Amino acid sequence: MKTKVRAVTSGKISNREKENKVLARKAASEGIVLLKNNGVLPINKKNIALYGNGARKTIKGGTGSGDVQERHSVSIEEGLEHSGFIINTKKYIDDFDLLYQSEFKKWDENIQRLAKNAGPNEIFEIISKNQFHFPIGRKILEEDIIASNCDTAIYVIARQAGEGKDRRHESGDYQITEVEYDNIKLIADRYKNTIIIINIGGMIDLTFVDEIQGIDALLYFVQGGQEGGSALTDILSGKVSPSGKLTDTWGKNYLDYPSSDTYSYMNKDVTNEEYKEGIYVGYRYFDSFQVQPRYEFGYGMSYTDFSIKVKQIDVKKEDININIIVQNTGEKYCGKEVVQLYVSAPGKRLPREYQSLVAFKKTEILKPGEEHEILLTFKLSDVAAYDEEHAAWILEEGSYIIRMGNSSRNTKQIAQVILEDSVQVEKATNICKVQKSLNEIIPPTFEWAQADPGIPSFVILKKDILCKENNYNKLPITTDKTLRKLVHSLTLKELTKLIVGGGQSGKNKNLTPGAVGRTTSALWKKGIPNINMTDGPAGVNVQQKSIVTSRGREKYLELPPFFNYGFLKKIAFLVKGNEKQGTVHYQFCTAWPVATLMAQTWNLDLLQEVGKGISKELDEIGATLWLAPGMNIHRNPLCGRNFEYYSEDPYLTGKLAAAITKGVQSIPGIGTTIKHFVCNNQEDNRMYVSSDINERALREIYLKGFRIAVEESKPLAVMTSYNRLNGIYTANSYDLCTKVLRNEWGYCGLVMSDWYSTGEGKADYAACAKAGNDIIMPGDAKARKAIIKSIKQKDIEIEDVKRCAANVLHLVFSSKVYTEEND
Ligand code: BGC
């Protein structure tokens, strides 16, 4: 039997690449948030002075597994020049290049030194912990200003982060440096128009904007993927009106966030992370504790103005449907608006947040004067709170106030819904017990719900709301008869091959060069092929050019960057191939905007389209699972992987993940892997930290988004996280992997562990099977042996192994690569 490689053998730019390029540019431009504009934008001049470390070395995304090997990335400099802008600060930009090269060389030498005696798996961790510190650049000189000979300056502040390390609350990272401060002050003074671009996958301290006079405009560009430079130019030139909205609350100061002084390394304890803020994350905190943010959740300006008016409100049982008319009331620019609905719930017995997002929608492009009608719907039970004492989701009696607007703080009350009696919406069971009790913060008041006089009022009766009961009985191995028969026919050794991944290299039935994981190929002769998994979330992360030898082995045509380090150089000959050894395969995948930028579009249709674009790439290269989207909550601005995640809000996160999943899964047999389940909100010491959290916050904030994604879009896979949760590794948690995911949410897909999260001192191999974490990734012989031993010692039951194996087989048999061959 032969290895099958689906990747193309032509290196020419394909139609798929061209289509995705257009879509990536659109997605990036729709997500950019205009934070401040005193009229200088859009720019109507051709000559520009461009400064800052992100001018030419524009950062397209974060580092680590979330990176993408795209064909070409458009920098801000290139984007501007392509659309006819003339940049007169080349000397400054060239000088930055030289500095960058010398800093990179120093970093590279240091990594080579540190990695000298490290094993292949350790290299990744060494690089993660010693990330390249993106240089800042030199001071702007008088001659730069004179040479630029223009009145408009753009300054790009860039920072890079990535997995394995949290961002630092210091100058050069969260704070701007003295050089940046002085440079911005100088240009704000010397140029008529000064525009600041933030090219960062997360927040920075913007105090300088208050202190420095003369900053005219501020754009949160985030990191725009391969088309970032073009997308930003579309906004700067006015070709596209900004329509992005923040998906996080930007505090005035880092210390304004409730987790600020204890987060990660901030309190020097990276082993136990206490979630003392409970449900008060993001705007739930700022609103309830009356802290004035710098920019509120949902905020973003446009070049035009809109009016938002209610046309009709209709309440049927517990369904609330609101028809809204949005009009572009400006005279010059087209634009899109995002309508947002928030609800304040009564908190008599359980303290509630001031408000929470319950629905939103982005309009089509509206021309000046044009109107658009949208429909927003939600159920009252969507705002239920979790009562730990009774292990139930409840709605308390009283007035639920609905607010509508275009940001969380620019809303007006449009109606109240009165619930006559308290209702239990869902009966659950207590999960994930805390190790020691946590004293959560409590807001000064819960008396939010004061209805404005004259707003329409609707009554919902207790009987209008159905109560869901959950069943926590042990799950059958599988309900599929054929699969059951097959599973029972396999030996223990064969079963363990299925529930441990197929490693990171070797001969495979299906081959996607550079795929980061796969299921086993060892049962190939029994008609069970392997399937492949590739990273995300900023695109499909695989090797661009590879050779597949006549014996079915993959080799790199060009070595990936990490092979420069230490001893890896010595084994390069094993992995490097040449054209004579076999066929060259090309996998030019698209680098999309990072997740936060994509989220800032608030455009579910667009995310679904992006998902479709991604599925075409997965299909072309023969991969079944995309290891994305990342759904962790932006709990604290310093999390090193925030760029891979969407928002501080679970509802928004869940809807976005569901939308992209629907897109990816529009090709049957190809799917997403929503990750990292759950509370993986810290990068320092990520494999050992315990997220210590009360059940209510766990359910209302951290699990809620996953639930929405599971129920709405049925992702093919879920990835558990590196961290422990209340002391227990998530891959070993029956509460999470079975009770919550399968018993409560009805999940039927595959659950996998994160890479190298199991083993000595980490999650226990065999306990994964018992918990319902079906497959250990990337997988090795050690894991298989440990599971066999545990079965023999009766630590786990063979049924547990069979259940996991059935879930793996179910995915393999429903994968597109399998069905195509067996039709
Ligand atoms: C990351 C995952 C990723 C996996 C495979 C891990 O380090 O946490 O998000 O999917 O590697 O690359």
PDB file of N, CA and C and ligand atoms in Angstrom, residues 65-66 124-125 163 504 516 535-536 627-628 641 644-645 675-676 680 683 686-687 719 722 754-755, ligand 1:
ATOM      1  N   SER A  65       3.198  27.969  17.814  1.00  0.00           N
ATOM      2  CA  SER A  65       2.390  27.132  16.923  1.00  0.00           C
ATOM      3  C   SER A  65       1.383  27.949  16.120  1.00  0.00           C
ATOM      4  N   GLY A  66       1.044  29.125  16.613  1.00  0.00           N
ATOM      5  CA  GLY A  66       0.069  29.969  15.920  1.00  0.00           C
ATOM      6  C   GLY A  66       0.644  30.749  14.755  1.00  0.00           C
ATOM      7  N   PHE A 124      11.756  23.852  21.455  1.00  0.00           N
ATOM      8  CA  PHE A 124      10.566  24.689  21.349  1.00  0.00           C
ATOM      9  C   PHE A 124      10.367  25.487  22.648  1.00  0.00           C
ATOM     10  N   GLU A 125      10.534  24.801  23.777  1.00  0.00           N
ATOM     11  CA  GLU A 125      10.365  25.459  25.077  1.00  0.00           C
ATOM     12  C   GLU A 125      11.455  26.511  25.298  1.00  0.00           C
ATOM     13  N   GLU A 163       3.600  31.833  22.463  1.00  0.00           N
ATOM     14  CA  GLU A 163       3.352  30.870  23.532  1.00  0.00           C
ATOM     15  C   GLU A 163       4.598  30.581  24.370  1.00  0.00           C
ATOM     16  N   GLN A 504       5.407  12.621  15.628  1.00  0.00           N
ATOM     17  CA  GLN A 504       5.555  13.782  14.744  1.00  0.00           C
ATOM     18  C   GLN A 504       6.255  13.469  13.433  1.00  0.00           C
ATOM     19  N   VAL A 516       1.571  18.848  12.398  1.00  0.00           N
ATOM     20  CA  VAL A 516       2.142  18.780  13.744  1.00  0.00           C
ATOM     21  C   VAL A 516       1.686  17.526  14.499  1.00  0.00           C
ATOM     22  N   ASP A 535      -1.739  23.156  12.740  1.00  0.00           N
ATOM     23  CA  ASP A 535      -2.033  24.257  13.655  1.00  0.00           C
ATOM     24  C   ASP A 535      -2.766  25.418  13.010  1.00  0.00           C
ATOM     25  N   GLY A 536      -3.192  26.261  13.839  1.00  0.00           N
ATOM     26  CA  GLY A 536      -3.807  27.544  13.647  1.00  0.00           C
ATOM     27  C   GLY A 536      -3.467  28.363  14.871  1.00  0.00           C
ATOM     28  N   LEU A 627      -6.086  22.751  14.252  1.00  0.00           N
ATOM     29  CA  LEU A 627      -5.955  22.878  15.709  1.00  0.00           C
ATOM     30  C   LEU A 627      -6.286  24.315  16.129  1.00  0.00           C
ATOM     31  N   ALA A 628      -7.487  24.700  15.939  1.00  0.00           N
ATOM     32  CA  ALA A 628      -7.988  26.055  16.193  1.00  0.00           C
ATOM     33  C   ALA A 628      -9.504  26.001  16.018  1.00  0.00           C
ATOM     34  N   ARG A 641      -0.483  34.696  24.942  1.00  0.00           N
ATOM     35  CA  ARG A 641      -1.184  34.162  23.767  1.00  0.00           C
ATOM     36  C   ARG A 641      -2.502  34.868  23.491  1.00  0.00           C
ATOM     37  N   GLU A 644      -4.001  34.968  20.055  1.00  0.00           N
ATOM     38  CA  GLU A 644      -4.600  33.758  19.484  1.00  0.00           C
ATOM     39  C   GLU A 644      -6.053  33.585  19.903  1.00  0.00           C
ATOM     40  N   TYR A 645      -6.503  34.418  20.826  1.00  0.00           N
ATOM     41  CA  TYR A 645      -7.849  34.291  21.357  1.00  0.00           C
ATOM     42  C   TYR A 645      -8.676  35.513  20.992  1.00  0.00           C
ATOM     43  N   LYS A 675      -9.885  25.001  21.320  1.00  0.00           N
ATOM     44  CA  LYS A 675      -8.838  24.806  22.331  1.00  0.00           C
ATOM     45  C   LYS A 675      -8.691  26.060  23.176  1.00  0.00           C
ATOM     46  N   HIS A 676      -8.066  26.117  24.285  1.00  0.00           N
ATOM     47  CA  HIS A 676      -7.496  25.046  25.091  1.00  0.00           C
ATOM     48  C   HIS A 676      -8.443  24.920  26.262  1.00  0.00           C
ATOM     49  N   ASN A 680      -6.712  28.112  30.335  1.00  0.00           N
ATOM     50  CA  ASN A 680      -5.299  28.205  29.950  1.00  0.00           C
ATOM     51  C   ASN A 680      -5.000  29.690  29.699  1.00  0.00           C
ATOM     52  N   GLU A 683       0.888  31.910  30.437  1.00  0.00           N
ATOM     53  CA  GLU A 683       1.926  31.217  29.667  1.00  0.00           C
ATOM     54  C   GLU A 683       3.157  30.851  30.494  1.00  0.00           C
ATOM     55  N   ARG A 686       3.321  27.306  32.084  1.00  0.00           N
ATOM     56  CA  ARG A 686       1.988  26.890  31.605  1.00  0.00           C
ATOM     57  C   ARG A 686       1.679  25.409  31.796  1.00  0.00           C
ATOM     58  N   MET A 687       2.728  24.582  31.881  1.00  0.00           N
ATOM     59  CA  MET A 687       2.452  23.146  31.996  1.00  0.00           C
ATOM     60  C   MET A 687       2.226  22.699  33.438  1.00  0.00           C
ATOM     61  N   MET A 719      -9.450  20.361  22.252  1.00  0.00           N
ATOM     62  CA  MET A 719      -8.127  20.116  22.835  1.00  0.00           C
ATOM     63  C   MET A 719      -8.127  20.573  24.289  1.00  0.00           C
ATOM     64  N   TYR A 722      -2.887  22.839  28.884  1.00  0.00           N
ATOM     65  CA  TYR A 722      -1.659  22.469  29.597  1.00  0.00           C
ATOM     66  C   TYR A 722      -1.825  22.528  31.115  1.00  0.00           C
ATOM     67  N   ASP A 754      -3.186  18.528  24.785  1.00  0.00           N
ATOM     68  CA  ASP A 754      -2.260  19.443  24.124  1.00  0.00           C
ATOM     69  C   ASP A 754      -0.897  18.745  24.039  1.00  0.00           C
ATOM     70  N   TRP A 755      -0.052  19.257  23.161  1.00  0.00           N
ATOM     71  CA  TRP A 755       1.215  18.592  22.826  1.00  0.00           C
ATOM     72  C   TRP A 755       2.163  18.464  24.026  1.00  0.00           C
TER      73      TRP A 755
HETATM   74  C1  BGC B   1       0.016  24.555  21.706  1.00  0.00           C
HETATM   75  C2  BGC B   1      -1.221  24.162  20.930  1.00  0.00           C
HETATM   76  C3  BGC B   1      -0.837  23.630  19.586  1.00  0.00           C
HETATM   77  C4  BGC B   1       0.092  22.443  19.783  1.00  0.00           C
HETATM   78  C5  BGC B   1       0.535  21.804  18.489  1.00  0.00           C
HETATM   79  C6  BGC B   1       1.071  23.475  21.720  1.00  0.00           C
HETATM   80  O1  BGC B   1       2.282  23.979  22.145  1.00  0.00           O
HETATM   81  O2  BGC B   1      -0.337  24.916  23.008  1.00  0.00           O
HETATM   82  O3  BGC B   1      -2.059  25.278  20.792  1.00  0.00           O
HETATM   83  O4  BGC B   1      -1.966  23.291  18.834  1.00  0.00           O
HETATM   84  O5  BGC B   1       1.251  22.899  20.454  1.00  0.00           O
HETATM   85  O6  BGC B   1       1.422  22.598  17.813  1.00  0.00           O
END
